[in-house]
Amino acid sequence: MDAFVETDARHRARWLAARARRLAARAMRLNRLFLLLVVAPTALAVLYFGFLAHDVYVSESQFVVRTVQRQMPSGLGSLLQGSGLTQGSSDVYSVQSYLTSRDALQTLEQRYHLKRSFGSRAVDVFARFDPLGWDDSFESLLRYYQKFVVNTDLDSTSSILTLTVRAFSAQESQALNEALLKMSEDFVNRLNERARNDLVRFATADVESAEKQERTAVAARLGTTR
């Protein structure tokens, strides 16, 4: 009887020891997983943002686009109204697209040399334009510009367009924002000039059409009196 109790105790002790080893191994795996998925990324983020990342300065402005109301052919006007769009709202979308367009970037590059400032070696490698020096083409700069430098957000209810510009100095961020605002104003002025020309053209066409109808009516009356 004593031998049986002793054997059972040894068996239970071995089972408990094996279970303890399994639990310890599992805890070690969990600890390694925790270190890999939580501790390491957090430490890297603290290291990068605390010591390596270059300061980024954000400049934000808001504005409303107002353009001359254009007279459109009735068919096109009804299509726009049926889709929930008006000529004014389409102009807002045009301005929004222009701010991140090739034309806008080309103007900024000529004035402010964005390749040089955003590709400076003083900027950390993760935020810098063309960090490895492999592709400094305009197309690459355009992708960088649209992804990092400029962001636009349109409130469709109020038609307020928010422009956000990021740069590595407060002066450059503000300068780029102000330049884009002025460029947007010039773009809207061109839209307005085009709208005024359209109005003149439509008015002239209406006058010519009315005169033609009048001449036709007069000729018809003269023909019936002969």
Short mmCIF file of C-alpha atoms in Angstrom, two decimals:
data_model
loop_
_atom_site.label_atom_id
_atom_site.label_comp_id
_atom_site.label_asym_id
_atom_site.label_seq_id
_atom_site.Cartn_x
_atom_site.Cartn_y
_atom_site.Cartn_z
CA MET A 1 0.00 0.00 0.00
CA ASP A 2 2.81 2.41 0.91
CA ALA A 3 4.64 1.56 -2.34
CA PHE A 4 1.49 2.31 -4.34
CA VAL A 5 1.05 5.68 -2.64
CA GLU A 6 4.73 6.52 -3.22
CA THR A 7 4.53 5.54 -6.91
CA ASP A 8 1.40 7.63 -7.38
CA ALA A 9 3.07 10.60 -5.67
CA ARG A 10 6.12 10.33 -7.91
CA HIS A 11 3.90 10.12 -11.00
CA ARG A 12 1.95 13.18 -9.91
CA ALA A 13 5.19 15.05 -9.18
CA ARG A 14 6.54 14.24 -12.65
CA TRP A 15 3.24 15.36 -14.22
CA LEU A 16 3.30 18.63 -12.30
CA ALA A 17 6.94 19.20 -13.26
CA ALA A 18 6.18 18.56 -16.94
CA ARG A 19 3.18 20.88 -16.79
CA ALA A 20 5.30 23.56 -15.15
CA ARG A 21 7.90 23.23 -17.92
CA ARG A 22 5.18 23.51 -20.60
CA LEU A 23 3.73 26.58 -18.91
CA ALA A 24 7.18 28.12 -18.64
CA ALA A 25 7.90 27.44 -22.32
CA ARG A 26 4.52 28.90 -23.28
CA ALA A 27 5.19 31.97 -21.16
CA MET A 28 8.56 32.40 -22.86
CA ARG A 29 6.91 32.20 -26.29
CA LEU A 30 4.29 34.74 -25.24
CA ASN A 31 6.98 37.01 -23.85
CA ARG A 32 8.94 36.82 -27.10
CA LEU A 33 5.75 37.50 -29.08
CA PHE A 34 4.92 40.43 -26.80
CA LEU A 35 8.42 41.79 -27.21
CA LEU A 36 8.23 41.38 -30.99
CA LEU A 37 4.76 42.86 -31.54
CA VAL A 38 4.49 45.48 -28.79
CA VAL A 39 7.71 46.42 -27.09
CA ALA A 40 9.97 46.54 -30.15
CA PRO A 41 7.65 48.67 -32.35
CA THR A 42 6.99 51.03 -29.44
CA ALA A 43 10.69 51.41 -28.75
CA LEU A 44 11.40 52.03 -32.44
CA ALA A 45 8.62 54.63 -32.62
CA VAL A 46 9.96 56.42 -29.55
CA LEU A 47 13.47 56.35 -30.99
CA TYR A 48 12.37 57.64 -34.40
CA PHE A 49 9.90 60.33 -33.35
CA GLY A 50 11.90 61.36 -30.31
CA PHE A 51 15.41 61.51 -31.75
CA LEU A 52 15.50 60.93 -35.52
CA ALA A 53 12.35 62.37 -37.13
CA HIS A 54 12.66 65.84 -38.60
CA ASP A 55 10.15 68.40 -37.34
CA VAL A 56 7.15 68.79 -39.67
CA TYR A 57 5.30 72.10 -39.77
CA VAL A 58 1.67 72.23 -40.89
CA SER A 59 -0.04 75.29 -42.35
CA GLU A 60 -3.81 75.22 -42.85
CA SER A 61 -6.20 77.61 -44.56
CA GLN A 62 -9.87 77.55 -45.49
CA PHE A 63 -11.65 79.35 -48.30
CA VAL A 64 -14.82 79.34 -50.36
CA VAL A 65 -14.73 79.33 -54.15
CA ARG A 66 -17.07 81.81 -55.80
CA THR A 67 -17.33 81.95 -59.57
CA VAL A 68 -19.48 83.68 -62.15
CA GLN A 69 -22.72 81.82 -62.77
CA ARG A 70 -22.49 80.38 -66.22
CA GLN A 71 -25.33 80.03 -68.65
CA MET A 72 -25.39 76.51 -69.98
CA PRO A 73 -27.45 74.77 -72.62
CA SER A 74 -30.68 73.53 -71.09
CA GLY A 75 -29.83 69.87 -71.65
CA LEU A 76 -26.49 70.07 -69.84
CA GLY A 77 -27.96 72.20 -67.07
CA SER A 78 -30.74 69.70 -66.42
CA LEU A 79 -28.23 66.85 -66.34
CA LEU A 80 -26.09 68.65 -63.75
CA GLN A 81 -29.11 69.49 -61.61
CA GLY A 82 -30.39 65.95 -61.88
CA SER A 83 -27.07 64.61 -60.61
CA GLY A 84 -27.06 67.01 -57.64
CA LEU A 85 -24.28 69.17 -59.08
CA THR A 86 -24.28 72.81 -60.02
CA GLN A 87 -21.79 74.81 -62.02
CA GLY A 88 -20.50 76.42 -58.80
CA SER A 89 -19.86 73.07 -57.13
CA SER A 90 -18.07 71.76 -60.21
CA ASP A 91 -15.76 74.80 -60.05
CA VAL A 92 -14.95 73.97 -56.42
CA TYR A 93 -13.95 70.45 -57.46
CA SER A 94 -11.86 71.95 -60.26
CA VAL A 95 -9.97 74.10 -57.75
CA GLN A 96 -9.51 71.12 -55.43
CA SER A 97 -8.03 69.06 -58.26
CA TYR A 98 -5.83 71.94 -59.37
CA LEU A 99 -4.16 72.24 -55.95
CA THR A 100 -2.66 68.75 -56.28
CA SER A 101 -2.12 68.89 -60.03
CA ARG A 102 1.03 68.78 -62.13
CA ASP A 103 0.53 72.43 -63.11
CA ALA A 104 0.43 73.60 -59.49
CA LEU A 105 3.49 71.54 -58.57
CA GLN A 106 5.40 72.79 -61.59
CA THR A 107 4.75 76.39 -60.57
CA LEU A 108 5.84 75.70 -56.97
CA GLU A 109 8.96 73.86 -58.11
CA GLN A 110 9.99 76.79 -60.29
CA ARG A 111 9.51 79.26 -57.44
CA TYR A 112 10.55 77.31 -54.34
CA HIS A 113 12.72 74.41 -55.60
CA LEU A 114 10.85 71.69 -53.72
CA LYS A 115 13.22 68.95 -54.85
CA ARG A 116 16.05 70.68 -53.06
CA SER A 117 14.21 71.54 -49.84
CA PHE A 118 12.31 68.27 -49.41
CA GLY A 119 15.26 66.18 -50.59
CA SER A 120 17.75 67.83 -48.22
CA ARG A 121 20.11 65.50 -46.37
CA ALA A 122 19.13 67.31 -43.19
CA VAL A 123 15.73 65.60 -43.42
CA ASP A 124 15.53 62.08 -42.02
CA VAL A 125 15.58 59.26 -44.53
CA PHE A 126 11.99 58.15 -43.88
CA ALA A 127 10.45 61.56 -44.63
CA ARG A 128 12.88 62.83 -47.26
CA PHE A 129 12.07 63.02 -50.96
CA ASP A 130 14.08 60.46 -52.95
CA PRO A 131 16.00 59.26 -49.85
CA LEU A 132 18.21 56.80 -51.76
CA GLY A 133 18.87 59.05 -54.74
CA TRP A 134 17.33 56.57 -57.17
CA ASP A 135 14.51 58.63 -58.72
CA ASP A 136 14.31 62.40 -58.54
CA SER A 137 12.04 62.70 -61.60
CA PHE A 138 9.11 65.09 -61.72
CA GLU A 139 6.68 62.15 -61.61
CA SER A 140 8.30 60.93 -58.40
CA LEU A 141 8.12 64.44 -56.96
CA LEU A 142 4.42 64.63 -57.92
CA ARG A 143 3.68 61.42 -56.02
CA TYR A 144 5.57 62.74 -52.99
CA TYR A 145 3.79 66.11 -53.26
CA GLN A 146 0.34 64.51 -53.39
CA LYS A 147 1.08 62.04 -50.61
CA PHE A 148 2.99 64.18 -48.12
CA VAL A 149 3.03 67.90 -48.93
CA VAL A 150 -0.52 68.95 -49.86
CA ASN A 151 -3.90 67.72 -48.71
CA THR A 152 -7.33 69.14 -49.54
CA ASP A 153 -10.66 68.48 -47.88
CA LEU A 154 -13.97 69.78 -49.20
CA ASP A 155 -17.03 70.22 -47.00
CA SER A 156 -19.77 69.58 -49.54
CA THR A 157 -22.41 71.13 -47.26
CA SER A 158 -20.75 74.53 -46.81
CA SER A 159 -18.49 74.37 -49.91
CA ILE A 160 -15.55 75.29 -47.67
CA LEU A 161 -12.27 73.95 -49.00
CA THR A 162 -9.54 73.24 -46.43
CA LEU A 163 -5.96 73.33 -47.66
CA THR A 164 -3.24 71.71 -45.54
CA VAL A 165 0.44 72.07 -46.40
CA ARG A 166 3.34 70.23 -44.70
CA ALA A 167 6.97 71.24 -44.85
CA PHE A 168 10.15 70.96 -42.80
CA SER A 169 10.19 74.60 -41.76
CA ALA A 170 7.45 76.92 -40.57
CA GLN A 171 8.45 79.56 -43.11
CA GLU A 172 8.27 77.18 -46.06
CA SER A 173 4.97 75.69 -44.93
CA GLN A 174 3.38 79.13 -44.69
CA ALA A 175 4.95 80.32 -47.95
CA LEU A 176 3.69 77.30 -49.88
CA ASN A 177 0.21 77.68 -48.41
CA GLU A 178 0.05 81.36 -49.34
CA ALA A 179 1.38 80.62 -52.82
CA LEU A 180 -1.25 77.94 -53.39
CA LEU A 181 -3.98 80.32 -52.22
CA LYS A 182 -2.80 82.95 -54.71
CA MET A 183 -2.53 80.35 -57.45
CA SER A 184 -6.07 79.17 -56.64
CA GLU A 185 -7.30 82.74 -56.88
CA ASP A 186 -5.66 83.12 -60.28
CA PHE A 187 -7.16 79.81 -61.36
CA VAL A 188 -10.63 80.95 -60.29
CA ASN A 189 -10.13 84.24 -62.12
CA ARG A 190 -9.38 82.27 -65.27
CA LEU A 191 -12.56 80.26 -64.71
CA ASN A 192 -14.50 83.50 -64.26
CA GLU A 193 -12.99 84.99 -67.41
CA ARG A 194 -13.97 81.88 -69.31
CA ALA A 195 -17.45 82.11 -67.81
CA ARG A 196 -17.80 85.73 -68.88
CA ASN A 197 -16.69 84.82 -72.39
CA ASP A 198 -19.25 82.02 -72.41
CA LEU A 199 -21.97 84.46 -71.33
CA VAL A 200 -21.04 86.86 -74.13
CA ARG A 201 -20.97 84.02 -76.64
CA PHE A 202 -24.35 82.67 -75.53
CA ALA A 203 -25.86 86.17 -75.55
CA THR A 204 -24.48 86.85 -79.02
CA ALA A 205 -25.83 83.53 -80.25
CA ASP A 206 -29.26 84.35 -78.80
CA VAL A 207 -29.28 87.76 -80.50
CA GLU A 208 -28.23 86.26 -83.82
CA SER A 209 -30.87 83.55 -83.49
CA ALA A 210 -33.56 86.13 -82.71
CA GLU A 211 -32.48 88.29 -85.65
CA LYS A 212 -32.54 85.27 -87.95
CA GLN A 213 -36.02 84.33 -86.77
CA GLU A 214 -37.18 87.90 -87.30
CA ARG A 215 -35.76 88.00 -90.83
CA THR A 216 -37.42 84.69 -91.59
CA ALA A 217 -40.75 85.96 -90.26
CA VAL A 218 -40.49 89.21 -92.26
CA ALA A 219 -39.64 87.29 -95.43
CA ALA A 220 -42.59 84.99 -94.83
CA ARG A 221 -44.96 87.94 -94.41
CA LEU A 222 -43.62 89.61 -97.55
CA GLY A 223 -44.08 86.39 -99.47
CA THR A 224 -47.72 86.07 -98.45
CA THR A 225 -48.56 89.67 -99.42
CA ARG A 226 -47.33 89.31 -103.00
#
